[in-house]
XYZ file of C-alpha atoms in Angstrom:
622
model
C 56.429 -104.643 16.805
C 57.866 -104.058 19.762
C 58.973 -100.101 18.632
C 54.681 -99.839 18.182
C 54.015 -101.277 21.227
C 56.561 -98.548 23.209
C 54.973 -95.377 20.678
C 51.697 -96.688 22.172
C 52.473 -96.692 25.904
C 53.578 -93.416 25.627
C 51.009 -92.115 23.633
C 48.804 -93.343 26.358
C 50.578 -91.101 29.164
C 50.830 -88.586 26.978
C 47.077 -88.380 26.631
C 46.321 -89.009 30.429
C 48.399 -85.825 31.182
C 46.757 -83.437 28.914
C 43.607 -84.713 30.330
C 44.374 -84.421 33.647
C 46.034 -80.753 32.918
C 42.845 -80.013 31.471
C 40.965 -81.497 34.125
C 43.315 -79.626 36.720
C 42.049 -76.036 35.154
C 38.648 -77.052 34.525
C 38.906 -77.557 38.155
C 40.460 -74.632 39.362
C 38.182 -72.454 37.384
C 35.157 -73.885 38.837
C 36.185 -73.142 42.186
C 37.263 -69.660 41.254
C 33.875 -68.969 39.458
C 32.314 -70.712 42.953
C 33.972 -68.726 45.085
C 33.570 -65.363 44.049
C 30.097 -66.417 43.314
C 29.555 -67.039 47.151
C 31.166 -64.404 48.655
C 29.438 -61.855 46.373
C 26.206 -63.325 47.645
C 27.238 -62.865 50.430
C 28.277 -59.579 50.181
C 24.805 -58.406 49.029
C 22.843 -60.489 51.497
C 24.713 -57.876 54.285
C 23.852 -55.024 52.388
C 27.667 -54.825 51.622
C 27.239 -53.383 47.921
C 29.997 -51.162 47.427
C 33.060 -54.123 47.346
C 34.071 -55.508 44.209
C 34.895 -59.620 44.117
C 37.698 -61.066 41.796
C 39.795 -63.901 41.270
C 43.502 -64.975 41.162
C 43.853 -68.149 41.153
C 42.611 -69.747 44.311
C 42.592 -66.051 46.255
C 39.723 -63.936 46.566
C 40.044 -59.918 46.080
C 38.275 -57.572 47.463
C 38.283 -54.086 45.901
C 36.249 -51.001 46.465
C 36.040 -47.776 48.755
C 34.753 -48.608 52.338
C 32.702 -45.984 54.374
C 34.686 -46.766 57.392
C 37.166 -48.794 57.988
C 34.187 -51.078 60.451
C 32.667 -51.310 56.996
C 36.014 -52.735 55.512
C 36.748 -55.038 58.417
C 32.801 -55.861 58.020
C 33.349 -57.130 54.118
C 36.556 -59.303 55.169
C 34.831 -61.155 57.816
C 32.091 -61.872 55.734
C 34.207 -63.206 52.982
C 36.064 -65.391 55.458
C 33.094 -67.604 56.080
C 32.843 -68.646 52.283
C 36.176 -68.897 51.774
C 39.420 -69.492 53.705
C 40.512 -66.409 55.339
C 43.973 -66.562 53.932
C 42.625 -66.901 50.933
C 41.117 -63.128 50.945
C 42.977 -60.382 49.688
C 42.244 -56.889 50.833
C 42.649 -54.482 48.081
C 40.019 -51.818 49.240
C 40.251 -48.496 50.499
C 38.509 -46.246 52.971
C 37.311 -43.228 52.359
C 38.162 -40.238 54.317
C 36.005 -39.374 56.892
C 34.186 -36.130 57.686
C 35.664 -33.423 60.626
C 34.507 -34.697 64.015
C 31.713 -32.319 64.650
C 32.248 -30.691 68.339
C 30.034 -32.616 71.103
C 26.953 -30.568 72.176
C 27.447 -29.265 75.845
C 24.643 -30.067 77.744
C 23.954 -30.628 81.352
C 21.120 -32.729 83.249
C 20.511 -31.426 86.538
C 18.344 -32.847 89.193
C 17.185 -31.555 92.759
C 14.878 -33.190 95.148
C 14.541 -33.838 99.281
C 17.312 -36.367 99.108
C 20.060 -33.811 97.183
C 21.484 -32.665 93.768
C 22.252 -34.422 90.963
C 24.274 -33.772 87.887
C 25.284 -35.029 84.430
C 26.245 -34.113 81.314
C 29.011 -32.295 79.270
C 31.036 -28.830 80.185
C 33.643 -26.815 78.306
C 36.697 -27.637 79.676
C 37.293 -24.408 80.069
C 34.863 -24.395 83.001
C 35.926 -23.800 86.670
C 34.639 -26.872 88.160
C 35.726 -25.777 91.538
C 33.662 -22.684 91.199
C 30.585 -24.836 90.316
C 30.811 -27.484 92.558
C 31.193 -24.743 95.546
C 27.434 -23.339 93.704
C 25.974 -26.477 94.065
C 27.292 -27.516 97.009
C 25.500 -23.817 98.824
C 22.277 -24.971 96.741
C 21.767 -28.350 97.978
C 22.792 -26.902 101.989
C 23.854 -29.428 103.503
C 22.396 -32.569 101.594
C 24.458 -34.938 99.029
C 25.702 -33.538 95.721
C 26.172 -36.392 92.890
C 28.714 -34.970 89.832
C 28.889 -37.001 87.072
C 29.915 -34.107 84.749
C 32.770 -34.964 81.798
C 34.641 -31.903 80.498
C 35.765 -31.780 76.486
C 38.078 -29.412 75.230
C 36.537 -27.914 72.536
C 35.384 -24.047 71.331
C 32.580 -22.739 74.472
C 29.783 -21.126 72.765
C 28.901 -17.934 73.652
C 25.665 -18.355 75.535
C 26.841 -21.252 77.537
C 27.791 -18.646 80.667
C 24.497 -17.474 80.908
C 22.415 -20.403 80.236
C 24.401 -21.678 83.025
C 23.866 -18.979 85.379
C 20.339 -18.844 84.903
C 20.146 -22.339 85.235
C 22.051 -22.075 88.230
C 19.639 -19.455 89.822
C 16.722 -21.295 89.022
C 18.091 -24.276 91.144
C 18.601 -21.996 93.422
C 14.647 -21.242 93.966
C 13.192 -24.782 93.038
C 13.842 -27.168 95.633
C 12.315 -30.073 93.564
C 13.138 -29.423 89.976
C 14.673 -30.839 86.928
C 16.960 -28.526 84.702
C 18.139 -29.104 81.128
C 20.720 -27.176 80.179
C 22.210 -26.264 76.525
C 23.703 -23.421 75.417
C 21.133 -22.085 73.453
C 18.138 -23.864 75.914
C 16.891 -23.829 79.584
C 14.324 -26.020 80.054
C 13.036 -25.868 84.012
C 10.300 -28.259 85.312
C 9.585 -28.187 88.648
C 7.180 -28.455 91.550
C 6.094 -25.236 93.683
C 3.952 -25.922 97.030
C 1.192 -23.696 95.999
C -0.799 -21.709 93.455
C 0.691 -18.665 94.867
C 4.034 -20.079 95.075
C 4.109 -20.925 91.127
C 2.995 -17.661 90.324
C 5.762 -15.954 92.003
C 8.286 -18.401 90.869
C 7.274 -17.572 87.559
C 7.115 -14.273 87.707
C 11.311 -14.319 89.468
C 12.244 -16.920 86.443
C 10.568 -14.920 83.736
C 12.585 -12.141 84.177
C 16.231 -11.027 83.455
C 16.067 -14.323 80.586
C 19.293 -14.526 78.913
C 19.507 -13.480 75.274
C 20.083 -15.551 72.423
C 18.571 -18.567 75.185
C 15.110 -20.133 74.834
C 13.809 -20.575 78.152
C 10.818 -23.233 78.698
C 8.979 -22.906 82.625
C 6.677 -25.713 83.309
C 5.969 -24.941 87.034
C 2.841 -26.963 88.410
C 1.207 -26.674 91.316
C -0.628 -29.653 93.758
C -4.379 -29.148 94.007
C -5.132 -27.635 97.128
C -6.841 -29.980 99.933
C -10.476 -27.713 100.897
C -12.198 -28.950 103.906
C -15.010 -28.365 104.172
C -15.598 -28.675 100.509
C -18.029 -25.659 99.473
C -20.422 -24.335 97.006
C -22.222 -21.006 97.285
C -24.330 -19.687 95.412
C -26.966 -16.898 95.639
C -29.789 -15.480 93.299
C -31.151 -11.553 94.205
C -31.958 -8.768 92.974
C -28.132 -8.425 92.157
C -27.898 -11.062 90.283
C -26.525 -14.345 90.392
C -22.772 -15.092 91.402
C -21.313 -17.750 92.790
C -19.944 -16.636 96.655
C -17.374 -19.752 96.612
C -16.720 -22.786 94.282
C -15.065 -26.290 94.605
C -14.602 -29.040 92.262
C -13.123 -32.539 91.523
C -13.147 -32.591 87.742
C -13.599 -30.717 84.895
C -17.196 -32.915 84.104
C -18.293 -31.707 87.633
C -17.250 -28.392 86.761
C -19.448 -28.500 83.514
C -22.363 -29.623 85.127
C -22.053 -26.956 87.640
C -21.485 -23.845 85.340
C -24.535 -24.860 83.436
C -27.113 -25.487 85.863
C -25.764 -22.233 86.884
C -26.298 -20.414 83.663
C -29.364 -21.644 83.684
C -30.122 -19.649 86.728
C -29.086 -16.525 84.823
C -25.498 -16.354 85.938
C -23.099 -15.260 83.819
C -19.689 -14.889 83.207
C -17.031 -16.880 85.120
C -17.372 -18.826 87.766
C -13.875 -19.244 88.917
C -13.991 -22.868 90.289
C -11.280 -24.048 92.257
C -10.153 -27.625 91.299
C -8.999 -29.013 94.552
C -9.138 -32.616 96.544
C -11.074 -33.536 99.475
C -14.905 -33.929 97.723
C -17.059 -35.718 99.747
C -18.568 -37.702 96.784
C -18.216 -38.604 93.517
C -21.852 -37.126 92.736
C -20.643 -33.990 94.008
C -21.443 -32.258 90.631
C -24.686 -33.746 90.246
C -25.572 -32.530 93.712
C -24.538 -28.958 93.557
C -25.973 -28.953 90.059
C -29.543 -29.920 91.782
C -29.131 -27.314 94.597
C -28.334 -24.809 91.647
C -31.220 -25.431 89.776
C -33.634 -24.770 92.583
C -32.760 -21.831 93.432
C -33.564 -20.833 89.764
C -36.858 -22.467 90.266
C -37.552 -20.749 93.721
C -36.620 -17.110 92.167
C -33.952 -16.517 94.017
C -32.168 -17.704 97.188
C -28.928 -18.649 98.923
C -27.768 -22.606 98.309
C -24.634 -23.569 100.255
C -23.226 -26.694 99.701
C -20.378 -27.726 102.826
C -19.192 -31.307 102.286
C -22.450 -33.572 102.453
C -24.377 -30.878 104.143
C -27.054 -28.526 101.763
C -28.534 -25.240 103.571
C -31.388 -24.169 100.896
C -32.587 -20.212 102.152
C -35.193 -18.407 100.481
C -35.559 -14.808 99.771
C -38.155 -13.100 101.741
C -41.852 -13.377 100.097
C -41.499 -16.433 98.316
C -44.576 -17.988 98.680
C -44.770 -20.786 100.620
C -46.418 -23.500 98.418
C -43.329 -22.860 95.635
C -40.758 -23.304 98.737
C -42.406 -26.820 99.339
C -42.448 -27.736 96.311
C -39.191 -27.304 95.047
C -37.842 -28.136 98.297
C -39.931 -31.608 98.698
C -38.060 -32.301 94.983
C -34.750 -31.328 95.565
C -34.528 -33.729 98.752
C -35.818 -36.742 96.743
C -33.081 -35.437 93.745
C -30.389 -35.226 96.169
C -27.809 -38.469 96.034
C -28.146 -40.501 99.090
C -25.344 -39.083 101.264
C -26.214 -35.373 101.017
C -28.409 -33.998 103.700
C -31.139 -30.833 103.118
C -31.354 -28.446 105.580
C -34.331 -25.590 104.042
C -35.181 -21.878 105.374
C -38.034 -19.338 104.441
C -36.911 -16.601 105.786
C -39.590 -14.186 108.067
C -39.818 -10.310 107.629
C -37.852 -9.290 110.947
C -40.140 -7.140 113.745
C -39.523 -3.840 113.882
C -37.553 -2.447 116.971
C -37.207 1.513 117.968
C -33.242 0.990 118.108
C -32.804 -1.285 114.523
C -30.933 -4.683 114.481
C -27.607 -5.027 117.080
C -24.613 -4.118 114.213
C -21.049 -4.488 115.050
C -18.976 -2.940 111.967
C -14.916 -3.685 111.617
C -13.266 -1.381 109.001
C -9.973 -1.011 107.197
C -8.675 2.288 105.397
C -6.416 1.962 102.588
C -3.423 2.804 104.514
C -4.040 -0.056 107.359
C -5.855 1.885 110.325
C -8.349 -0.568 111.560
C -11.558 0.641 113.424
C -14.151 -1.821 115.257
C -17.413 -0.320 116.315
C -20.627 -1.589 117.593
C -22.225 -3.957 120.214
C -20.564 -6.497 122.224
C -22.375 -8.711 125.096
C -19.796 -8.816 127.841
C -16.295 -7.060 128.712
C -14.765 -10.258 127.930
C -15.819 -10.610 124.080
C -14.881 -7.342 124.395
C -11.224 -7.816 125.180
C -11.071 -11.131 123.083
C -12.391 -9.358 120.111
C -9.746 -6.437 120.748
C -6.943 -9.335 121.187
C -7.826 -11.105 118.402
C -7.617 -7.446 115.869
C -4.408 -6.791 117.779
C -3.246 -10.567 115.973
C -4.313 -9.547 112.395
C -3.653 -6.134 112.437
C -1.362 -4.764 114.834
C -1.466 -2.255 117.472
C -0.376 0.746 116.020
C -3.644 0.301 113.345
C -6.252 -0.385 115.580
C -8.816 2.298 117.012
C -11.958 0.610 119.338
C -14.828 2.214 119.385
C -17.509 -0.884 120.918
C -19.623 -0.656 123.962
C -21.396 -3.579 126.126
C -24.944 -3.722 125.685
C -27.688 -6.272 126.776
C -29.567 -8.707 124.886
C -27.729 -9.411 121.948
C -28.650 -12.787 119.796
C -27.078 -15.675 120.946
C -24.094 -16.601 119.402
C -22.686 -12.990 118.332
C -18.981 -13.481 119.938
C -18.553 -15.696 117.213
C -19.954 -13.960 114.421
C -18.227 -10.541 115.577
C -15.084 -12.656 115.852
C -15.658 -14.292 112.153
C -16.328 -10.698 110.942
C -13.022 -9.551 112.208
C -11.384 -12.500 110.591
C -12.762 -12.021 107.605
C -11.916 -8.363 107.247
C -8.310 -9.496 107.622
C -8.501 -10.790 103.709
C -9.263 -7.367 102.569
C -6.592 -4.678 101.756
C -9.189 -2.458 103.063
C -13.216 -2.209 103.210
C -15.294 -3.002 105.713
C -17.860 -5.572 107.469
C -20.941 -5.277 108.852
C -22.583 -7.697 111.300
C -26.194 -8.348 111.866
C -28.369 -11.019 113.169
C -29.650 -12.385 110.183
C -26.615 -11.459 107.966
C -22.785 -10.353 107.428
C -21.801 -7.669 104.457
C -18.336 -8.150 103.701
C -17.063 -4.588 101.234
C -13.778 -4.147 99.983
C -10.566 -3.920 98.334
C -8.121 -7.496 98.128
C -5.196 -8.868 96.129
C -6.199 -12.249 96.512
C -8.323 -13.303 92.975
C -9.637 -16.402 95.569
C -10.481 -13.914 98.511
C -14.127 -14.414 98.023
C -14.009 -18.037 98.100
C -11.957 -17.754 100.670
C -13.978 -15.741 102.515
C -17.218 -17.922 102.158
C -15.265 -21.326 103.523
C -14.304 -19.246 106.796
C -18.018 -17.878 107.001
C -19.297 -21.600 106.442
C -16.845 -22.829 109.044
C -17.509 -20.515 111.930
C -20.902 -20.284 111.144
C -22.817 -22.646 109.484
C -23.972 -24.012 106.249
C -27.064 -21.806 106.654
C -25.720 -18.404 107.662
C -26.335 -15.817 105.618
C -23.818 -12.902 104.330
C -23.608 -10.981 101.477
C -19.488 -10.468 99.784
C -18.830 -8.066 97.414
C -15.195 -7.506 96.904
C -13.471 -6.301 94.212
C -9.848 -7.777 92.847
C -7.296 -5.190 92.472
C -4.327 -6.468 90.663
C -1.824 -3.762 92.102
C -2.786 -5.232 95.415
C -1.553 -8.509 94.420
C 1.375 -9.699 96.003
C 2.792 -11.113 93.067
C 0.806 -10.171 89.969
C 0.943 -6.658 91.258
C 5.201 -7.106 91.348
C 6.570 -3.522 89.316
C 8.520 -4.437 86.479
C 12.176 -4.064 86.833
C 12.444 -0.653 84.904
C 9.699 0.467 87.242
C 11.988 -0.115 89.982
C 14.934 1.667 88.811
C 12.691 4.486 88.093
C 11.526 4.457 91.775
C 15.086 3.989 93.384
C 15.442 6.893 90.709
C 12.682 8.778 92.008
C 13.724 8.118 95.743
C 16.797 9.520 94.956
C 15.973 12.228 92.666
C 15.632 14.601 95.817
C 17.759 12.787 98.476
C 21.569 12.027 98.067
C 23.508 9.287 99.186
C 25.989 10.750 101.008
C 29.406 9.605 102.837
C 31.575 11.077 104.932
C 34.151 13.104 103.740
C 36.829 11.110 101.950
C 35.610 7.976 103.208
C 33.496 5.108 102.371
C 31.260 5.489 105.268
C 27.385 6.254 104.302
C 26.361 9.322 106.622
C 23.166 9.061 109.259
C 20.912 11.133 106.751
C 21.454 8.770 104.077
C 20.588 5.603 106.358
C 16.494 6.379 105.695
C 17.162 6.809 101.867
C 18.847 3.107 102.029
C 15.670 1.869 103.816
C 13.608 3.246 101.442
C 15.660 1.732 98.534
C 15.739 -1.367 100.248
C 12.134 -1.221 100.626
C 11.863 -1.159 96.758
C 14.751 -3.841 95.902
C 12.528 -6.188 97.884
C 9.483 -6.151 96.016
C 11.884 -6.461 92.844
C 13.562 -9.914 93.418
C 15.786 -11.472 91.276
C 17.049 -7.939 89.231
C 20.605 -7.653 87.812
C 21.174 -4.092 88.916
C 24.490 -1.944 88.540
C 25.442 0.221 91.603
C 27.445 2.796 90.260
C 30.244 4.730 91.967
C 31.675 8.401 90.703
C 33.608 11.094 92.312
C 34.786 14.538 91.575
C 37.662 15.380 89.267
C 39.691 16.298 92.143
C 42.860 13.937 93.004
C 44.282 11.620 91.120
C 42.721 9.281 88.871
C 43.606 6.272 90.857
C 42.384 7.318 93.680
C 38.947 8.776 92.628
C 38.717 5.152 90.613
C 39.232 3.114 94.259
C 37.429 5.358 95.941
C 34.066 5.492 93.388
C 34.764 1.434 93.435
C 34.579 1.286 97.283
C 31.796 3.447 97.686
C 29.323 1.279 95.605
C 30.472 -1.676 97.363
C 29.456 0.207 100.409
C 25.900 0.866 99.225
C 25.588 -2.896 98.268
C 26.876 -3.627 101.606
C 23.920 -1.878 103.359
C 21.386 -3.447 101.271
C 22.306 -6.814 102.000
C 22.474 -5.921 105.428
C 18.837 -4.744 105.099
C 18.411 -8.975 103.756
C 18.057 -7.399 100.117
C 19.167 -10.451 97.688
C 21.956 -8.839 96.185
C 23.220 -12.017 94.915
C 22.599 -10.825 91.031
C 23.818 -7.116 92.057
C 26.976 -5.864 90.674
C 29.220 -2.890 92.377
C 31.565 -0.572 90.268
C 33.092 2.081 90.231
C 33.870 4.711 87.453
C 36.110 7.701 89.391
C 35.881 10.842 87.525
C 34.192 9.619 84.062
C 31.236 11.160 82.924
C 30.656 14.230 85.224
C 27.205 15.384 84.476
C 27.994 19.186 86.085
C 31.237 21.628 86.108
C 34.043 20.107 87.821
C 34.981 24.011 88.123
C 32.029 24.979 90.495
C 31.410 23.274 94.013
C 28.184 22.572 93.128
C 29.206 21.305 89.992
C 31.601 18.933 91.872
C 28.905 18.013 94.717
C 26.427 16.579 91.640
C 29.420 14.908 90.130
C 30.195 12.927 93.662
C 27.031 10.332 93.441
C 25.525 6.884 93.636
C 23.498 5.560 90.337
C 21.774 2.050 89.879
C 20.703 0.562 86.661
C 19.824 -2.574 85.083
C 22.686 -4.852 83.877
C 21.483 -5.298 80.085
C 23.220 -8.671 78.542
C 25.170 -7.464 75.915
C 24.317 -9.442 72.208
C 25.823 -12.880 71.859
C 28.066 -13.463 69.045
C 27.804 -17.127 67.707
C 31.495 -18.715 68.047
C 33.044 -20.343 64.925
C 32.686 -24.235 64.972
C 36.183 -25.889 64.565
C 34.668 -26.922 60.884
C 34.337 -23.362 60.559
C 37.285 -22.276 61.489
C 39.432 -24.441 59.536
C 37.106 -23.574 56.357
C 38.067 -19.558 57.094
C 41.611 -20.567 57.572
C 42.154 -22.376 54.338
C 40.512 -19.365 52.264
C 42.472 -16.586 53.937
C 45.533 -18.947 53.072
């Protein structure tokens, strides 16, 4: 009894442990399962796809290939929040990364009133010291900000000369903003004028470095025109607008159309400028347009608020009224009409009083005609002596009695006036001024009108007809810079630069041929020319080298003493090379001893390897 009693007892323990070692895995399992369960959720809740999630007991494995090790340390931490962090094993690996690609150079550069600014990336190959003395000329005198980092890596070849474009850009743009990369330029800047961004673009198009794309945005602030004007005259030329100002592009529309209607065609060159003296400015010149279409013909000038309607002679006088009595109830409130029918003059034995001013091509100024007093004599004289100088100015006037009232002033307009032209001539009569001529200014006629309207009146009449010339244009008519090696070329096809025997020094008859160069150089800003030395074959090689070398420095010397930018030029010099006559002859050897410029053409850019590259040509040559 008592041996079934003990069997029992143990039987009993025997069965709890099983069950409890059952119980135990049971256990463990679960949590396994559990775990990896969570941390593979996770895993894809973080977009974390690429780990694999198993089990060892109460550890959790990670396995996989990582993108970067981030990634790795990415897939731990999120593991650790499920499950202990001791209990995670890291079993993955990373995969090998790509070559670092080399950093793109590039450099932000900024100029305004209060200094230069600069930041960005540069070869470390780059003289810094060189640079910052650059910028330190181009901001004279105001603060200079560098925040520029150098990297040593591979300098591509058309970093140099984006750079030194850049550079000479910054140079002419006082407020501008440069991007630099070494296959782009990108300038925006401000000019202070029309005129000025035409010439700046003009300098910045040329001498472009190859193998760089260069983007100009140059923009000009709208001119302030006081008085604000509108001309415009119907005859028996035709219709054409004598001057025109506007605030929009609408106004503009409005204007050209009403115009059109009138019978004007082609373009009417408005100038888009500030200072209107209403916001129904369009509607108003628009009106003032129209009826001088309905009158036939006519002069309108609109000055600010003020509107001077004149009729042409013979318009009958019921038409005048009418379409004059319309246009001022049309007219917005704050524009004033002022009408005229004009009267056939009476006829006198000695004509209308004329004063005429002309200008020849080549500058001589001649003034001619009646004058009221000695003293608008002599102030008409002074005033010509202002504009044109002294050596160009012939008078040929004489004081008469009589004359209208208020001729000083239009002789004196007519003489200012004639100063716009490159040459042609004015006439002045009581009831009008002819203005003929020659100009490079494509706004001289508008130009023109404003300073008639000023001095005169809304209501005076004169008649313009001058023509644009482009070669007369200061900028537009700029020779291109082949044109002006061939005229250095031609100015020293027949004339020599000369020096003095064995010596550097230029001779007295060569002084005029550098003036005349000079002359040329200045109209051609912003060239890359090559002054070029050579000598005879006599002496030695050395010698005719330093001496060829010196020689062209010489020239350049003179130019820039002559305040030619020579900045961009280059001096060298070449000894005995390339004789173009016997070296045997004197004559031979007196063509051989000369002075050549030429543009400096940028030689083709050859694209660097990258350091991916390299090591890629590397491992197939090995």
């Amino acid at each position: 009894m008592r041996l079934s009693a003990l069997f029992l007892r143990f039987a009993v323990f025997a069965l709890a442990g099983i069950l409890s070692v059952i119980g135990a895995r049971a256990t463990a399992v679960f949590i396994e399962e559990r775990s990896v369960i969570g941390v593979r959720e996770v895993l894809i809740d973080q977009g974390i796809e690429w780990t694999s999630v198993l089990s060892d007991g109460l550890q959790v494995i990670l396995e996989g290939e990582a993108p970067t090790e981030a990634a790795a340390f990415r897939a731990i931490s999120a593991a650790g929040r499920v499950v202990d962090a001791s209990r995670v094993i890291d079993n993955m690996v990373v995969a090998e990364s790509d070559a670092i690609a080399p950093p793109e150079f590039a450099i932000e550069i900024l100029r305004n009133d209060s200094g230069v600014s600069l930041i960005g990336l540069i070869p470390a190959t780059s003289d810094r010291e060189a640079l910052a003395d650059r910028i330190t000329d181009i901001a004279d005198g105001q603060s200079v900000a560098d925040l520029l980092e150098q990297a040593d890596y591979p300098t591509p070849a058309t970093w140099r000369p984006a750079m030194t474009y850049a550079l000479r850009a910054l140079e002419q743009l006082p407020r501008s903003k440069i991007s630099v990369t070494a296959n782009r330029v990108s300038v925006d800047a401000i000019s202070d004028s029309e005129a000025q961004k035409r010439q700046l673009e003009v300098a910045l198009t040329r001498n472009q470095p190859d193998g760089v794309n260069v983007a100009l945005n140059i923009t000009a602030p709208r001119p302030v025109i006081s008085p604000f004007t509108t001309r415009f005259t119907l005859d028996a030329d035709g219709a054409r607008f004598d001057a025109c100002a506007v605030n929009s592009d609408e106004a503009e529309a409005k204007i050209t159309a009403a115009a059109q209607a009138a019978g004007f065609t082609g373009d009417a060159n408005c100038t888009a400028a500030l200072g209107v003296p209403s916001r129904t400015w369009g509607d108003a010149v628009a009106l003032a347009i129209k009826a001088v279409g309905d009158l036939g013909g006519g002069t309108v000038t609109i000055a600010d608020t003020d509107v001077a309607l004149v009729a042409l002679e013979g318009t009958p006088q019921g038409t005048f009224d009418d379409v004059v009595g319309g246009l001022e109830n049309a007219l917005p409130d704050v524009f004033a009409l002022a009408s005229d029918l004009p009267k056939a003059p009476d006829a006198t034995s000695e004509g209308p009083p004329t004063f005429t001013a002309t200008r020849s091509p080549e500058g001589a100024v001649q003034l001619r005609g009646r004058v009221p007093s000695d003293l608008v004599n002599q102030t008409a004289e002074n005033f010509a002596l202002a504009k044109f100088g002294r050596d160009d100015l012939t008078m040929g006037t004489r004081v008469v009695d009589g004359l209208p009232a208020g001729w000083p002033v239009r002789v004196l307009a007519g003489i200012e006036a004639l100063s716009e032209l490159s040459n042609g001539s004015v006439i002045v009569q009581p009831d009008q001024i002819a203005i003929r001529g020659n100009t490079g200014n494509e706004n001289a006629r508008a130009d023109i009108s404003r300073l008639l309207i000023e001095k005169l009146g809304e209501a005076a009449e004169f008649d313009i007809d001058v023509t644009y010339v482009k070669q007369l244009d200061p900028v537009a008519g700029l020779p291109t810079p082949e044109e002006c090696v061939a005229q250095i070329s031609t100015v020293t096809e027949s004339r020599k630069i000369t020096f003095d025997p064995g010596s550097t020094t230029l001779t007295a008859e060569t002084q005029p041929i550098i003036d005349d160069i000079a002359e040329i150089l200045k109209l051609c800003a912003n060239l890359r020319i090559q002054i070029a030395g050579y000598t005879d074959s006599q002496g030695r090689e050395e010698m005719n080298q330093q001496l060829s070398r010196d020689r062209a420095q010489a020239v350049l010397d003179a130019l820039r003493v002559r305040r030619v930018p020579v900045g961009t030029f280059e001096a060298v010099g070449f000894g005995e090379a390339d004789p173009i006559a016997d070296n045997e002859t004197a004559d031979g050897r007196e063509a051989n001893r000369r002075i050549e410029f030429s543009l400096i053409v940028p030689e083709p850019t050859v694209e660097e390897p990258t350091a991916l590259e390299q090591i890629e040509q590397e491992a197939a040559e090995d």
